[in-house]
Coordinates of C-alpha atoms in Angstrom, one line a residue:
M1 CA 77.4 -26.4 57.9
S2 CA 74.8 -29.6 58.8
A3 CA 71.8 -27.8 60.5
V4 CA 68.2 -27.8 58.7
A5 CA 66.0 -24.7 58.7
P6 CA 62.5 -25.9 59.0
G7 CA 61.4 -25.6 56.2
G8 CA 62.6 -29.2 55.4
H9 CA 64.3 -29.2 52.9
R10 CA 64.2 -26.6 50.8
G11 CA 64.8 -24.7 53.4
G12 CA 67.9 -26.2 54.5
V13 CA 69.9 -26.2 51.1
A14 CA 68.1 -22.2 50.3
L15 CA 70.2 -22.0 53.7
R16 CA 73.8 -23.4 52.4
A17 CA 73.2 -21.9 50.0
V18 CA 73.0 -18.3 51.4
L19 CA 75.9 -19.6 53.6
A20 CA 78.0 -19.3 50.5
L21 CA 78.1 -15.9 49.7
Y22 CA 79.3 -15.5 53.6
P23 CA 83.0 -15.2 53.8
S24 CA 84.8 -18.6 55.5
R25 CA 85.6 -16.9 58.3
Y26 CA 82.7 -15.8 59.6
R27 CA 81.3 -18.9 58.8
R28 CA 83.0 -20.2 60.8
D29 CA 82.6 -17.7 63.6
R30 CA 79.2 -17.1 62.6
G31 CA 77.7 -20.1 60.2
A32 CA 75.6 -21.9 63.5
E33 CA 74.4 -18.6 64.5
L34 CA 72.3 -17.7 61.4
A35 CA 71.5 -21.2 60.8
E36 CA 69.8 -20.7 64.4
V37 CA 68.9 -17.5 63.6
F38 CA 66.9 -18.1 61.1
A39 CA 65.4 -21.4 61.6
D40 CA 63.9 -19.4 64.2
T41 CA 62.7 -16.5 62.4
T42 CA 61.4 -18.8 60.1
A43 CA 59.5 -20.8 61.7
G44 CA 55.9 -21.3 60.8
T45 CA 56.6 -18.8 57.8
G46 CA 56.4 -21.2 54.5
R47 CA 58.1 -20.5 51.5
L48 CA 57.0 -16.6 50.9
G49 CA 58.4 -16.3 54.8
T50 CA 61.9 -18.3 54.0
A51 CA 62.8 -16.6 50.6
R52 CA 62.3 -13.5 51.9
E53 CA 64.5 -14.1 54.9
A54 CA 67.0 -16.2 53.1
L55 CA 67.1 -12.9 50.6
D56 CA 68.4 -10.7 53.9
L57 CA 70.7 -13.3 55.1
A58 CA 72.4 -13.8 51.2
A59 CA 72.2 -8.9 51.0
Y60 CA 74.2 -8.9 54.1
G61 CA 76.5 -12.2 53.4
L62 CA 77.1 -9.8 49.9
R63 CA 77.1 -7.0 51.9
L64 CA 80.4 -8.8 54.4
R65 CA 82.7 -10.2 50.9
T66 CA 81.7 -6.6 48.8
G67 CA 83.3 -4.6 52.1
L68 CA 79.4 -2.4 52.6
T69 CA 78.8 -3.2 55.9
S70 CA 78.0 0.0 57.9
T71 CA 81.5 -0.2 60.1
A72 CA 83.2 -0.7 56.9
L73 CA 84.8 2.1 55.1
G74 CA 82.7 1.3 51.8
G75 CA 80.0 1.5 53.0
R76 CA 80.1 3.9 55.3
L77 CA 81.4 6.8 52.3
L78 CA 78.1 5.0 50.0
A79 CA 76.0 5.9 53.1
A80 CA 77.8 9.7 53.0
A81 CA 78.1 9.9 49.5
A82 CA 73.9 8.5 49.3
P83 CA 72.2 12.0 49.0
L84 CA 74.8 13.5 47.1
L85 CA 74.3 11.2 44.9
A86 CA 70.4 11.6 44.9
G87 CA 71.2 15.4 44.3
T88 CA 73.1 14.8 41.5
L89 CA 70.3 13.2 39.6
C90 CA 68.6 16.0 40.5
G91 CA 70.2 18.4 38.3
L92 CA 70.1 15.4 35.4
V93 CA 66.4 16.6 35.0
A94 CA 66.0 17.9 31.4
L95 CA 65.1 21.7 31.7
P96 CA 64.2 24.4 29.0
G97 CA 67.0 25.4 27.3
D98 CA 68.1 21.7 27.8
T99 CA 68.3 19.1 24.3
R100 CA 66.7 16.3 25.8
F101 CA 63.3 19.1 26.8
R102 CA 62.1 18.5 23.6
R103 CA 61.2 15.3 23.5
V104 CA 60.7 15.0 27.1
A105 CA 58.3 17.5 26.2
D106 CA 57.0 15.7 22.7
A107 CA 56.0 12.4 25.3
A108 CA 54.3 14.1 27.8
R109 CA 51.4 16.3 25.5
S110 CA 52.0 12.9 23.5
G111 CA 50.8 10.9 26.3
F112 CA 49.4 6.7 25.3
D113 CA 48.4 8.5 22.5
V114 CA 51.6 6.7 20.5
P115 CA 52.4 2.9 18.7
W116 CA 52.8 0.0 20.5
Q117 CA 55.7 -0.5 20.6
Q118 CA 57.3 3.3 21.5
L119 CA 55.2 3.5 25.3
P120 CA 57.8 1.7 27.1
D121 CA 60.9 4.4 26.1
R122 CA 58.8 7.4 26.2
L123 CA 57.0 6.0 29.9
A124 CA 60.7 5.1 30.7
L125 CA 61.8 8.5 29.4
L126 CA 59.4 10.8 31.8
G127 CA 59.7 8.8 34.4
L128 CA 64.2 9.2 34.1
T129 CA 62.8 12.4 34.4
V130 CA 60.3 13.0 36.9
V131 CA 61.6 10.0 39.1
P132 CA 64.8 12.1 40.6
V133 CA 62.8 15.5 41.9
L134 CA 61.0 12.4 44.2
L135 CA 63.8 11.2 44.6
A136 CA 66.6 14.1 46.2
V137 CA 62.7 14.8 47.8
A138 CA 63.1 11.6 49.9
A139 CA 66.7 12.1 50.5
A140 CA 66.0 15.7 52.0
L141 CA 63.3 14.9 53.6
G142 CA 65.6 11.7 55.6
A143 CA 62.3 9.6 54.1
W144 CA 65.0 6.8 53.2
R145 CA 63.2 3.9 52.7
A146 CA 61.0 5.8 50.3
A147 CA 64.7 7.2 48.4
R148 CA 65.4 3.3 48.6
T149 CA 62.4 2.5 46.8
L150 CA 63.0 5.6 44.3
A151 CA 66.3 5.2 43.2
G152 CA 65.3 0.3 42.6
T153 CA 63.1 2.8 39.4
V154 CA 65.7 4.8 38.4
V155 CA 67.7 1.8 38.1
L156 CA 65.3 -0.4 36.7
L157 CA 64.0 2.8 34.1
A158 CA 67.6 3.2 32.7
A159 CA 67.3 -0.7 32.2
V160 CA 64.8 -0.6 30.2
R161 CA 65.5 2.5 27.8
L162 CA 69.4 0.7 27.5
G163 CA 67.6 -2.8 26.8
I164 CA 65.1 -1.0 24.1
R165 CA 68.4 0.8 22.4
L166 CA 69.8 -2.0 22.8
L167 CA 67.1 -3.9 21.1
T168 CA 67.2 -0.6 17.7
A169 CA 70.3 -0.7 17.3
N170 CA 70.5 -1.4 13.7
V171 CA 70.0 1.1 11.7
V172 CA 70.0 -1.4 8.8
P173 CA 67.0 -4.1 9.6
G174 CA 67.6 -6.9 7.9
G175 CA 71.6 -6.1 7.6
P176 CA 74.9 -7.1 9.7
W177 CA 74.4 -6.2 13.7
L178 CA 78.1 -5.7 14.5
T179 CA 78.5 -2.9 12.4
E180 CA 80.8 1.0 13.6
V181 CA 77.7 2.7 13.0
N182 CA 75.0 0.5 15.7
V183 CA 78.4 0.1 18.0
W184 CA 79.2 3.8 18.3
L185 CA 75.0 4.6 18.6
L186 CA 74.5 2.2 21.3
L187 CA 77.5 3.6 23.2
L188 CA 76.9 7.1 22.5
D189 CA 72.9 5.6 25.0
A190 CA 74.3 3.9 27.6
T191 CA 76.9 6.8 28.3
A192 CA 73.8 9.1 28.7
L193 CA 72.0 6.7 30.8
L194 CA 75.2 5.8 32.8
P195 CA 74.8 8.5 35.7
Y196 CA 71.0 7.4 36.0
L197 CA 72.3 3.3 36.2
A198 CA 75.8 3.7 39.4
A199 CA 73.7 6.4 40.9
G200 CA 70.6 4.1 41.5
A201 CA 72.8 1.4 42.0
L202 CA 74.6 3.1 44.3
V203 CA 72.4 4.7 46.6
L204 CA 70.6 1.4 46.8
A205 CA 74.5 -0.7 48.0
A206 CA 74.4 2.5 50.4
P207 CA 73.6 0.8 54.3
A208 CA 70.5 1.5 54.9
D209 CA 71.0 2.8 59.0
L210 CA 73.0 4.2 58.5
L211 CA 70.7 6.6 55.7
E212 CA 68.4 8.4 59.1
R213 CA 68.9 11.2 59.1
P214 CA 67.4 14.1 56.4
G215 CA 70.2 15.6 53.6
R216 CA 68.8 18.3 52.2
L217 CA 72.4 20.4 52.5
P218 CA 73.9 18.0 50.3
V219 CA 71.5 17.1 47.9
A220 CA 71.2 20.8 47.8
I221 CA 75.4 20.7 47.0
G222 CA 74.3 17.1 44.4
A223 CA 71.6 19.2 43.0
G224 CA 73.5 22.3 41.9
A225 CA 77.2 20.0 40.8
G226 CA 74.5 17.5 38.6
L227 CA 73.4 20.6 36.7
L228 CA 76.4 22.6 36.2
V229 CA 78.3 19.2 35.1
T230 CA 75.4 18.8 33.1
R231 CA 74.8 22.9 31.1
A232 CA 79.2 22.7 31.0
Q233 CA 79.0 19.7 28.8
G234 CA 76.7 20.7 27.2
G235 CA 73.1 18.6 27.7
Y236 CA 73.1 14.8 26.0
D237 CA 75.4 15.6 23.2
S238 CA 78.9 14.4 23.3
W239 CA 79.8 16.0 20.3
H240 CA 79.5 19.1 22.8
L241 CA 82.7 18.2 24.6
M242 CA 85.6 18.7 23.3
D243 CA 88.9 16.5 22.6
G244 CA 92.3 16.3 23.6
W245 CA 93.5 16.2 27.4
T246 CA 90.1 17.4 29.0
P247 CA 88.0 14.0 29.0
L248 CA 90.7 12.3 30.4
L249 CA 91.1 15.1 33.4
L250 CA 87.3 15.6 34.3
L251 CA 87.3 11.7 34.4
L252 CA 90.5 11.0 37.0
A253 CA 89.5 14.0 40.0
P254 CA 86.3 12.8 40.7
L255 CA 88.7 9.0 41.1
L256 CA 91.3 11.1 42.6
L257 CA 88.6 12.0 45.0
L258 CA 88.3 9.0 45.8
L259 CA 91.3 8.1 47.1
C260 CA 90.5 10.2 50.3
A261 CA 89.0 7.9 51.4
A262 CA 91.7 5.8 51.8
R263 CA 93.2 7.9 55.1
G264 CA 89.6 8.5 56.3
R265 CA 88.5 11.7 54.5
L266 CA 85.1 11.4 53.7
L267 CA 83.2 14.0 52.9
P268 CA 85.6 14.6 49.0
A269 CA 85.7 11.3 48.6
A270 CA 81.7 11.3 49.4
L271 CA 82.0 14.3 46.2
G272 CA 84.2 12.4 44.0
L273 CA 81.7 9.2 44.5
A274 CA 78.8 11.0 43.4
V275 CA 79.9 13.6 40.4
L276 CA 81.9 10.5 38.7
P277 CA 79.6 9.0 37.1
L278 CA 78.5 12.3 35.5
T279 CA 81.9 12.8 34.0
A280 CA 82.7 8.9 33.3
W281 CA 78.8 9.4 31.3
F282 CA 80.9 12.3 28.3
S283 CA 84.1 12.2 29.2
L284 CA 84.2 7.7 28.2
F285 CA 82.6 8.5 24.9
S286 CA 84.8 11.2 23.7
L287 CA 87.3 9.1 24.6
W288 CA 86.6 5.7 23.2
E289 CA 86.1 7.9 20.4
Q290 CA 89.4 9.7 20.7
V291 CA 91.6 6.2 20.4
G292 CA 90.1 5.2 17.7
G293 CA 87.9 1.4 19.5
V294 CA 86.4 0.6 22.3
W295 CA 89.2 -2.4 22.9
R296 CA 92.0 0.2 22.2
L297 CA 90.5 2.1 25.8
A298 CA 89.6 -0.9 27.4
P299 CA 93.1 -2.2 28.9
L300 CA 93.9 2.0 29.5
A301 CA 91.1 1.1 31.5
V302 CA 92.6 -1.3 33.5
A303 CA 95.6 0.2 33.9
G304 CA 94.3 2.7 34.8
A305 CA 92.1 0.9 37.6
A306 CA 94.9 -1.3 38.8
G307 CA 97.4 1.8 39.9
L308 CA 93.8 3.3 41.5
L309 CA 93.2 0.0 43.4
L310 CA 97.6 0.5 43.9
T311 CA 97.9 3.4 44.8
G312 CA 94.5 2.9 47.6
Q313 CA 96.0 0.8 48.5
A314 CA 99.2 2.1 49.3
L315 CA 97.5 4.7 51.2
A316 CA 95.1 3.1 53.7
P317 CA 96.7 2.6 57.3
R318 CA 96.4 -0.5 58.2
Q319 CA 93.9 -1.8 60.3
A320 CA 93.7 -5.6 62.3
G321 CA 90.4 -7.1 62.4
R322 CA 88.8 -6.4 59.7
E323 CA 85.1 -7.3 59.3
G324 CA 84.3 -10.6 57.5
A325 CA 88.3 -11.1 56.5
A326 CA 88.5 -14.2 54.6

């Protein structure tokens, strides 16, 4: 691609970097058109406008690479699951009687009257209690631009809490970090934050042009599912879940529902995708404890993922002319 954007050398470099994200066939067929559109939209806009347009083009290139466009199966599945995911996050909110409620209440009462080292974690904890409710309301009303912003906020707050846990995981200051106790506590916190990280990211990944209608019923169904599975599991107490085959079954059930997408049945697949972050939250930690270490669980996870992928490919009908095929 030889086209150079009006921004000069910097614009040309940005354009070439962006086009590298697109599948090769798509670049051959529409690369000149993309370069022309990029030149027109960035003419006279300066560096900020050029960067914004480059980011938009890059995002679409990544969607083509991952099959998450509005016409691809993955994109349509995420769009169907988005209101369900918003509801499940709302269902995770701490309520009186939940094991997390005391921590949330303490953080709300103390406000800013805490040591500054504890303030980011306290604010993130409160945010993960309030923002999911706002996300569910926005999704129910069809305000998807606000919902996507709130979903990104959920991911950011969960990442802050996870980063703080990573920095404070060493229970013996000055001692070795990589100990069984430290890893155990870190994985406990990581799996507890998995629903927020995964569900928020999946809502963000859903194609925006398919998120237009209000989703009152799916949000309500998702909220009920989130509340029920959280109550059944016992809040954030990972010891509550029984050992044996139960964690594996709870992990496989939504994964098997996801296989329905291979036959074009998006509703059950979307339900499985919405529930998966919740069941993975406590199932992964319980399975890790039972097998005796995370490295023993990793081969099983890889084998299981490969098996599900092959099954999905076998079930999927052949589709001619897939968008953006490399």
